[in-house]
Short mmCIF file of C-alpha atoms in Angstrom, two decimals:
data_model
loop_
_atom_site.label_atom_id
_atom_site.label_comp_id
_atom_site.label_asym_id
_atom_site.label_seq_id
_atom_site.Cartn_x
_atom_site.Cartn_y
_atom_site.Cartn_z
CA UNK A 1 17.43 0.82 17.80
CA UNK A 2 18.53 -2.75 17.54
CA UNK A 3 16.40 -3.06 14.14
CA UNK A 4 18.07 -0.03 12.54
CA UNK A 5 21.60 -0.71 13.95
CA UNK A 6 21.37 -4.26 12.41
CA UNK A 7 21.30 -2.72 9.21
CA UNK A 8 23.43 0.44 10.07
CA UNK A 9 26.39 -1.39 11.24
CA UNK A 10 27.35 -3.72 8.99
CA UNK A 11 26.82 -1.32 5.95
CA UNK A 12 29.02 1.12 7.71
CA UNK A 13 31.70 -1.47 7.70
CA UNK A 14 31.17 -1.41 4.52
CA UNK A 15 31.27 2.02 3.39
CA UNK A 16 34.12 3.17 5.47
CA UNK A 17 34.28 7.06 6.51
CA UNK A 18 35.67 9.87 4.13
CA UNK A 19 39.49 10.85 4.26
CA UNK A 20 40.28 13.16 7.39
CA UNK A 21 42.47 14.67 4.84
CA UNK A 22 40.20 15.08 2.08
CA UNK A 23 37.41 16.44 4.99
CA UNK A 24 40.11 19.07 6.19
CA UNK A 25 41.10 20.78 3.18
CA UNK A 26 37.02 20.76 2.19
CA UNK A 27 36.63 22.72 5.40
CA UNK A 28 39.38 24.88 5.09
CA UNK A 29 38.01 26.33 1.60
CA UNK A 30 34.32 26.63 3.86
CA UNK A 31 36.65 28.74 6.18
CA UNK A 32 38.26 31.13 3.75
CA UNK A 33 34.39 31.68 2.54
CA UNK A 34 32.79 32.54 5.27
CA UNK A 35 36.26 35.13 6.33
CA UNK A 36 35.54 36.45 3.07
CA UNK A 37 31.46 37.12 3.89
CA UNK A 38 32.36 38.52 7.42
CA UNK A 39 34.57 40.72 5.73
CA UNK A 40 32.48 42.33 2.96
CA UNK A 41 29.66 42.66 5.74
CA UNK A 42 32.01 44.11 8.36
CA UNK A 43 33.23 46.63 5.55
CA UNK A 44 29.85 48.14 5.35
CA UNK A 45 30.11 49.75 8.68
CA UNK A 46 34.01 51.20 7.99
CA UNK A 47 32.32 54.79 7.40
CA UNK A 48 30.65 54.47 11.03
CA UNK A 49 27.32 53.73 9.28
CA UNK A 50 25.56 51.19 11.78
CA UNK A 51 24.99 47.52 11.06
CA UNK A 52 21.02 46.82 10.05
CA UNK A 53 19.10 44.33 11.65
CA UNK A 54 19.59 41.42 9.30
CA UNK A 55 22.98 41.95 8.82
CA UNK A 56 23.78 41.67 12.10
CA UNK A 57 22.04 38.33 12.58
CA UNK A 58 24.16 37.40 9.80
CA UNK A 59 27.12 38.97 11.13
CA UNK A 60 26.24 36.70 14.18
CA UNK A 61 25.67 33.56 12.24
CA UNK A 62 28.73 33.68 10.46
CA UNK A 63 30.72 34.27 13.51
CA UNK A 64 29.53 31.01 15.04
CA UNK A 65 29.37 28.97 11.84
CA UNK A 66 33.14 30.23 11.87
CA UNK A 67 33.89 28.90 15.19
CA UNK A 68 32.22 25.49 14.92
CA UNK A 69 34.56 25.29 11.47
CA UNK A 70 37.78 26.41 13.36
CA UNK A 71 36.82 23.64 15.70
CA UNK A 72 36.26 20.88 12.87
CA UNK A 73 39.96 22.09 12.14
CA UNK A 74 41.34 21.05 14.90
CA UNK A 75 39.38 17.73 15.20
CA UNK A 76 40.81 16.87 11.95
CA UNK A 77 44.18 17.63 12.47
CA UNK A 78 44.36 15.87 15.95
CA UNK A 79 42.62 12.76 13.71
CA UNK A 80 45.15 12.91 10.73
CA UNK A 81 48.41 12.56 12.82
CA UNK A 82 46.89 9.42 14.74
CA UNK A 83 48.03 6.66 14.91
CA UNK A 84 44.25 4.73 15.67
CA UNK A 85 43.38 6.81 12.16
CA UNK A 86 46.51 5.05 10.61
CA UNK A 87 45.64 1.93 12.36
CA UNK A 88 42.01 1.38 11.17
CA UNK A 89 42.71 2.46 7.51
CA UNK A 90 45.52 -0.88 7.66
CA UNK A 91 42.39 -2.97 8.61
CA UNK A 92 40.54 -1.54 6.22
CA UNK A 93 39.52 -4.93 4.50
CA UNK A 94 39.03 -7.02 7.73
CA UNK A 95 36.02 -4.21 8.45
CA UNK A 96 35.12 -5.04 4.96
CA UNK A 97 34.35 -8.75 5.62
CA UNK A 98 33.38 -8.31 9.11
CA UNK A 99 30.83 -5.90 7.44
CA UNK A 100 29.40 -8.76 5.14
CA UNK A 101 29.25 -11.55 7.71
CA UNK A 102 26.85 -8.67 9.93
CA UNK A 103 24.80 -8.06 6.95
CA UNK A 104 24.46 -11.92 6.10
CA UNK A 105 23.91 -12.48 10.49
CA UNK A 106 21.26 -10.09 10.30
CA UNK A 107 19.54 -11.23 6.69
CA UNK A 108 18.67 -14.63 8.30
CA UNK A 109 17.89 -13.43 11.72
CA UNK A 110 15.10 -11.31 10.08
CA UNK A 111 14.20 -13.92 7.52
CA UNK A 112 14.10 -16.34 10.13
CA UNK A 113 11.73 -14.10 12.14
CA UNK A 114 9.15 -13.48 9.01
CA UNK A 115 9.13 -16.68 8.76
CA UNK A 116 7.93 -17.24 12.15
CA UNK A 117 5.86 -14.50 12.28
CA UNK A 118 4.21 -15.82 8.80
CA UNK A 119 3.52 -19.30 10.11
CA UNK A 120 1.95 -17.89 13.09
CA UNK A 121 -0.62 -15.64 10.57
CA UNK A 122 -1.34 -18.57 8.44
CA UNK A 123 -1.53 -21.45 11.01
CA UNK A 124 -2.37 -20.34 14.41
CA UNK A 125 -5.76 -19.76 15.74
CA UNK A 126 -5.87 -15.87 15.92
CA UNK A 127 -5.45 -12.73 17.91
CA UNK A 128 -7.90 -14.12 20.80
CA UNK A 129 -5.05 -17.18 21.00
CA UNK A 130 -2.06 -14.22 20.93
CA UNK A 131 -0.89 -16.34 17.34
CA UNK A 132 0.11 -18.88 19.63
CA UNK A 133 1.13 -22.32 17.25
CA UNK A 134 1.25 -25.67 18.50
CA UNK A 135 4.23 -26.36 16.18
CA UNK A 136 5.87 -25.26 13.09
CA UNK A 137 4.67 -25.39 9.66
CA UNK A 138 7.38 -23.04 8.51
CA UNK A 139 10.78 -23.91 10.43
CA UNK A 140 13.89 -21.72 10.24
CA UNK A 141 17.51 -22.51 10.84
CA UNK A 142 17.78 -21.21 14.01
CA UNK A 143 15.24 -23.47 15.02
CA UNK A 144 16.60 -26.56 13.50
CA UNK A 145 19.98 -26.12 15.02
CA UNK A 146 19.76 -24.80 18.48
CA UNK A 147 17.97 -27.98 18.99
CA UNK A 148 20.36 -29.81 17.69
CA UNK A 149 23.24 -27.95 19.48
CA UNK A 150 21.77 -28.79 22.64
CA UNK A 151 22.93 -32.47 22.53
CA UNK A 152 26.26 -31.19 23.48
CA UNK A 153 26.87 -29.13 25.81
CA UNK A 154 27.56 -25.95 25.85
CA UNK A 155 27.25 -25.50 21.88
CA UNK A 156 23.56 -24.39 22.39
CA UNK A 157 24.81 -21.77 25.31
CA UNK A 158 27.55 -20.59 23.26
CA UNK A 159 25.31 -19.90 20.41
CA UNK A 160 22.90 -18.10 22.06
CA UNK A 161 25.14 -15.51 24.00
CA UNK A 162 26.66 -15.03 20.75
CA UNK A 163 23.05 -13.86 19.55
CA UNK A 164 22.54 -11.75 22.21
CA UNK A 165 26.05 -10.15 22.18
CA UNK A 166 25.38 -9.36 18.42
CA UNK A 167 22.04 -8.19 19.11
CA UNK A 168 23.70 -5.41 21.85
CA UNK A 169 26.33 -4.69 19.78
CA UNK A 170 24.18 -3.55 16.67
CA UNK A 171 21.61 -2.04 19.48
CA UNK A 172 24.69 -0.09 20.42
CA UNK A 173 25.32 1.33 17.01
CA UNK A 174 21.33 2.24 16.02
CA UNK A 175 22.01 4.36 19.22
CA UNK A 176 25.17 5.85 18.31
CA UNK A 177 23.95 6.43 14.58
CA UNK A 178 20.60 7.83 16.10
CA UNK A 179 21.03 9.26 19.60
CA UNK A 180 18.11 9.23 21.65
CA UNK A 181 14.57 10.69 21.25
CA UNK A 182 11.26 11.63 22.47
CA UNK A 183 8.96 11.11 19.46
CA UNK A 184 10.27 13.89 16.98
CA UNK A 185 12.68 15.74 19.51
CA UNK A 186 16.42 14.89 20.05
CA UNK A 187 17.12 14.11 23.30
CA UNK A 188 20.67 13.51 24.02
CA UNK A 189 23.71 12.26 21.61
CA UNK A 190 25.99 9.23 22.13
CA UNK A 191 29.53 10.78 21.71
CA UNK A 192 32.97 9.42 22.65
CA UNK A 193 34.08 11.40 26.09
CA UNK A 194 31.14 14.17 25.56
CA UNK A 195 28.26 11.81 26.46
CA UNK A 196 26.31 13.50 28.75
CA UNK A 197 25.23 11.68 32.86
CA UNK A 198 21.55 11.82 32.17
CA UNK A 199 22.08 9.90 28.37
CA UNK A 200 23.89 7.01 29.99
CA UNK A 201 21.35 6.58 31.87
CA UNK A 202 18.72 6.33 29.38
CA UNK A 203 21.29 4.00 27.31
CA UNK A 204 21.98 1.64 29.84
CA UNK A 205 17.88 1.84 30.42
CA UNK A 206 17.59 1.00 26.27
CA UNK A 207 20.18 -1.74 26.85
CA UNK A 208 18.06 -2.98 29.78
CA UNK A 209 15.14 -3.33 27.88
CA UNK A 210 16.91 -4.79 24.54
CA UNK A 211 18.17 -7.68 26.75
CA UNK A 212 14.69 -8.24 27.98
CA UNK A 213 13.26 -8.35 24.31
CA UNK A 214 16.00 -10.82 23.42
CA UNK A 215 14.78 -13.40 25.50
CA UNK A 216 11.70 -13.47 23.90
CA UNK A 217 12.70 -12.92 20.54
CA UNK A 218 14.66 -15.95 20.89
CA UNK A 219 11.50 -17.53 20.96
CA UNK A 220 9.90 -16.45 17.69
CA UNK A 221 13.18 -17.28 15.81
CA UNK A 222 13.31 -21.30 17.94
CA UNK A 223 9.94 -22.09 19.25
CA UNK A 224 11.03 -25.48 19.59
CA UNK A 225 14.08 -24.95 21.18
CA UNK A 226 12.50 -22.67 23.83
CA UNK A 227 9.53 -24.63 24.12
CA UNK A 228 11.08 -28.42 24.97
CA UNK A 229 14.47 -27.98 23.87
CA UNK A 230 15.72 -31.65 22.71
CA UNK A 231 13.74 -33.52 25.35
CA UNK A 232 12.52 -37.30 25.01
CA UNK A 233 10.03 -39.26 26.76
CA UNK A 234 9.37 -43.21 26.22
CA UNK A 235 5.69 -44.28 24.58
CA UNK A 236 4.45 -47.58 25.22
CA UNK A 237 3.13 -49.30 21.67
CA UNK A 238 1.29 -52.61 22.42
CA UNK A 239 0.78 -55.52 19.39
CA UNK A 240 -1.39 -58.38 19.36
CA UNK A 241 0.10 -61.61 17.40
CA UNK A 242 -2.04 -64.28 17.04
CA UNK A 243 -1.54 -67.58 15.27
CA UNK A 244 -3.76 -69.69 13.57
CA UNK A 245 -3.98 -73.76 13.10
CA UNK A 246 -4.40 -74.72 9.42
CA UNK A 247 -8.26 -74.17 8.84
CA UNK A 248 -7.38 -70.46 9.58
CA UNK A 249 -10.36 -69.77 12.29
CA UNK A 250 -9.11 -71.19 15.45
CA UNK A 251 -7.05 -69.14 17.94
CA UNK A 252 -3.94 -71.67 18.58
CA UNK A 253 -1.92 -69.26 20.59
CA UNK A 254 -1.57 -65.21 21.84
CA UNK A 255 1.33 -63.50 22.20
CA UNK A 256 1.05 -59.61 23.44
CA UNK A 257 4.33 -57.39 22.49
CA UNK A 258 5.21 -54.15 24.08
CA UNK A 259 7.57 -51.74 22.56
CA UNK A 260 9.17 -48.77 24.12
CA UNK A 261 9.37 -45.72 21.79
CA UNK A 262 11.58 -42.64 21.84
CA UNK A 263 9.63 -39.62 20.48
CA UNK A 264 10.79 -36.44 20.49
CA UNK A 265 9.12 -33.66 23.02
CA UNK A 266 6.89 -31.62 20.26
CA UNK A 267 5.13 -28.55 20.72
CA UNK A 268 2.10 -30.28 18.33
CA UNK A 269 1.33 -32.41 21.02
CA UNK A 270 1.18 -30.00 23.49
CA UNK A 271 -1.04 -29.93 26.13
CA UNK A 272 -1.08 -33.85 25.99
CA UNK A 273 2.38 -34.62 26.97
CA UNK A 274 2.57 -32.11 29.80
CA UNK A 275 2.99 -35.25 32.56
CA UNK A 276 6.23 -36.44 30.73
CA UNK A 277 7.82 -33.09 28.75
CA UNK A 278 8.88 -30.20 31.16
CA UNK A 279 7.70 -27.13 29.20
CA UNK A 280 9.44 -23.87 29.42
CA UNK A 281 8.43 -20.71 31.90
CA UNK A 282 8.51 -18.63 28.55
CA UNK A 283 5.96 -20.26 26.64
CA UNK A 284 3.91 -21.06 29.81
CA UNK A 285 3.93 -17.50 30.21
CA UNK A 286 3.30 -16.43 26.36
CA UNK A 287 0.90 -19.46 26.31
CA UNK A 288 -1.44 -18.55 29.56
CA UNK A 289 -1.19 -14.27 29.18
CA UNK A 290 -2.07 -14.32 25.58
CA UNK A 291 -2.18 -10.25 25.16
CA UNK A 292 1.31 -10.01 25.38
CA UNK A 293 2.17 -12.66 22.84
CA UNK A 294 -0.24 -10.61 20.48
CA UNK A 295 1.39 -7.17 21.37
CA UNK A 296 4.85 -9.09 20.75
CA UNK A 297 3.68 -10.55 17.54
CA UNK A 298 3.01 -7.04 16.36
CA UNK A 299 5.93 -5.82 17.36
CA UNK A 300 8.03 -8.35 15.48
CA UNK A 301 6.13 -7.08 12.10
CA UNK A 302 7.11 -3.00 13.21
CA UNK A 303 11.13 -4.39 13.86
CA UNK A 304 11.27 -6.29 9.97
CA UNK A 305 9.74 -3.08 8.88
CA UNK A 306 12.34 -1.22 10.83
CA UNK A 307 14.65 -2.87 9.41
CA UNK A 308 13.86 -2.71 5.89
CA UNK A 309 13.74 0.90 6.29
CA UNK A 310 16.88 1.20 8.00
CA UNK A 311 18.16 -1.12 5.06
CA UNK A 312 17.10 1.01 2.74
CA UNK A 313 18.65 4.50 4.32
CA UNK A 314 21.95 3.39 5.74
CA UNK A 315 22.26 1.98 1.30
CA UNK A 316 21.42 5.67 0.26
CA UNK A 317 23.14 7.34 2.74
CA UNK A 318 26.96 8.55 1.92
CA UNK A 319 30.20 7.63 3.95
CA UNK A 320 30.27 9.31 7.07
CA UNK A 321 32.29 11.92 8.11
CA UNK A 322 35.59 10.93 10.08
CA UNK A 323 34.22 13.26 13.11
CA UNK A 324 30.70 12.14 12.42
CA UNK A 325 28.89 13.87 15.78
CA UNK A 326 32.08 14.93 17.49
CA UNK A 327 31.29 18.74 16.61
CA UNK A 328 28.03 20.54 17.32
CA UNK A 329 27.45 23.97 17.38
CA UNK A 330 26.20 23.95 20.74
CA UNK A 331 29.91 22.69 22.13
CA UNK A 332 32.13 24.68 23.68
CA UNK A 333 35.80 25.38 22.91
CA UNK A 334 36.68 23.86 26.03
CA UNK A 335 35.79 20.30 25.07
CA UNK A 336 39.17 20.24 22.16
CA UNK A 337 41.49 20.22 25.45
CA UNK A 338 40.23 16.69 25.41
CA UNK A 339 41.38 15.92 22.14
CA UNK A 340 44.60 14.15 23.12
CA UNK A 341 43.19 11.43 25.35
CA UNK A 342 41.84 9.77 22.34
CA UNK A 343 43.98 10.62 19.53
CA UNK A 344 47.55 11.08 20.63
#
C-alpha cells in the first residue's frame, strides 16, 4: 500500500480528475442508449408473446445498469453545483506542484533505499549475518543529514515525523486507490461516508502495521543515524619525543605526550567501542535476531519493485473519474440522501 500510494499520489496530483461536466453529459448519452435497448426488447413482448430466457437476463441487466447510471446522474449533478468542486479546480496548480515535490520525496526515498539495500548485497557478510554492515560503503542523503540535524535540536525530530507523516499519507492513498484484499479477492472499499465498520478496522490495522515498518525502514535509509546518531567519545593517542645530544646516539631527554581525540561514534568500529558509544535498541535487535533483518532486507527489494510497478501503472493509467468509487452497482438508492453532507 504505502509503495503503490507513493507513486499513486503524487501522479494523481498531477493528472487531475475529468470534468464533472464533461462525465455527466457522457453518461447521459449511456442513458438514452440503454432506454433505447430496454425499449426495442420490451417491444418484443407488446403482442403478449413471452420474454425468452436470454432476453430477460438482458432485460434484467439493463434495468440495473440503468439504475447505477441514474445514480451517477445525480452524483454528478450534486458535484457540479459545489462549491469544494469549484474550490479545488481554483487550486488546480498548487496540486500541480504539490504533485511534483511527492514524486521528487518519494524518488529519493526509494533511491536512497536501493542504495542501502545495494551496499548491504555487495558489502555485508551474507544471509547467515541478515546483510547486516558494519558501516556504509554507499551513503545516501538521508543518512548524511539526519546526522547532521541532530546537532540541533529538534531539526532531526522534525524531520523524521515529517517522514512518517508522508509515509501514512501516501499509505492512505494506495488504500483508497486499491481498497483492501485477500490475495485476488476484494475485500472492502475505502469510500467517503460509505466505508463500511469492519474496513476501518482492517485500515486502522494496515495503518498499525505501516507505522511499525517505518521505524525500521528508517533504518535502511540512516543506518548511522539509527545506529549512534551523532555521538562522540574521547581516544587517548600517546607520542614519544626523544632528543638527542650531537653524536645522535645518546638519549639526552624523554618527553611522553598525550592527546585527547574526538572521533565520531561509527558503526565500522562496532563491536569495539560498545564501552564508550550507546548503541541503539533497533540495531541491537536487527543485529542479535538476524532472520528478521534478512526477511526485512527482502522485503525492501519487493517495496522498490512495488513501486516501480505502481510507477509504471498510475503513468498509463487515465485521469480519474470525478466520482471515482462513489457508485457501485451493489449500492443502494438510499445512500444519494447522503449526498448533501458533502457537497452542499
Amino acid at each position: 500500500f504505502k509503495a503503490y500510494g507513493m507513486s499513486a499520489l503524487p501522479l494523481n496530483l498531477i493528472k487531475g480528475t475529468t470534468s464533472a461536466s464533461y462525465e455527466r453529459l457522457e453518461n447521459t448519452e449511456d442513458i438514452e442508449e440503454v432506454e433505447q435497448h430496454l425499449l426495442r426488447i420490451k417491444s418484443k413482448c407488446r403482442d403478449g408473446r413471452p420474454l425468452s430466457s436470454r432476453d430477460r437476463r438482458t432485460l434484467q441487466q439493463l434495468e440495473e445498469r440503468l439504475r447505477t447510471l441514474r445514480r451517477r446522474e445525480r452524483h454528478l449533478e450534486s458535484i457540479e453545483k459545489s462549491w469544494w468542486t469549484k474550490f479545488c479546480e481554483a487550486i488546480r496548480p498548487l496540486k500541480i506542484v504539490w504533485g511534483v515535490f511527492f514524486i521528487i520525496v518519494a524518488l529519493l526515498f526509494t533511491v536512497s533505499l536501493f542504495l542501502s539495500n545495494l551496499d548491504k548485497a555487495l558489502h555485508s557478510a551474507g544471509f547467515d549475518s541478515g546483510f547486516i554492515i558494519l558501516g556504509t560503503n554507499l551513503t545516501n542523503p538521508l543518512n548524511m543529514l539526519l546526522p547532521v540535524l541532530q546537532r540541533v535540536f529538534p531539526l532531526d525530530y522534525i524531520l523524521i515525523t515529517t517522514i512518517v507523516m508522508y509515509f501514512i499519507f501516501t499509505s492512505m492513498a494506495g488504500i483508497r486507490n486499491m481498497g483492501i484484499w485477500f490475495f485476488w479477492t476484494r475485500l472492502y472499499k475505502i469510500r467517503r461516508g460509505k466505508t463500511r465498520p469492519q474496513a476501518l478496522l482492517f485500515l486502522c490495522m494496515i495503518l498499525l502495521l505501516i507505522v511499525l515498518h517505518t521505524s525500521y525502514m528508517i533504518y535502511s535509509l540512516a543506518p548511522q543515524y539509527v545506529m549512534y546518531g551523532s555521538q562522540k567519545y574521547l581516544v587517548q593517542w600517546g607520542v614519544i619525543v626523544a632528543t638527542y645530544n650531537q653524536l645522535g646516539n645518546i638519549f639526552t631527554s624523554l618527553l611522553y605526550l598525550i592527546f585527547l581525540v574526538v572521533v565520531l561514534c561509527s558503526s565500522k568500529l562496532f563491536p569495539f567501542n560498545l564501552d564508550q558509544c550507546i548503541v541503539t535498541r533497533t540495531y541491537l535487535f536487527l543485529h542479535k535476531f538476524w532472520f528478521f533483518s534478512a526477511a526485512y532486507y527482502f522485503g525492501n527489494w519487493a517495496f522498490i519493485a512495488v513501486f516501480l510497478i505502481g510507477l509504471i501503472v498510475s503513468c498509463c493509467k487515465g485521469k480519474k473519474s470525478v466520482i471515482e468509487g462513489e457508485v457501485d452497482d451493489d449500492d443502494s438508492d438510499m445512500s444519494d440522501d447522503e449526498l448533501s453532507v458533502y457537497y452542499h
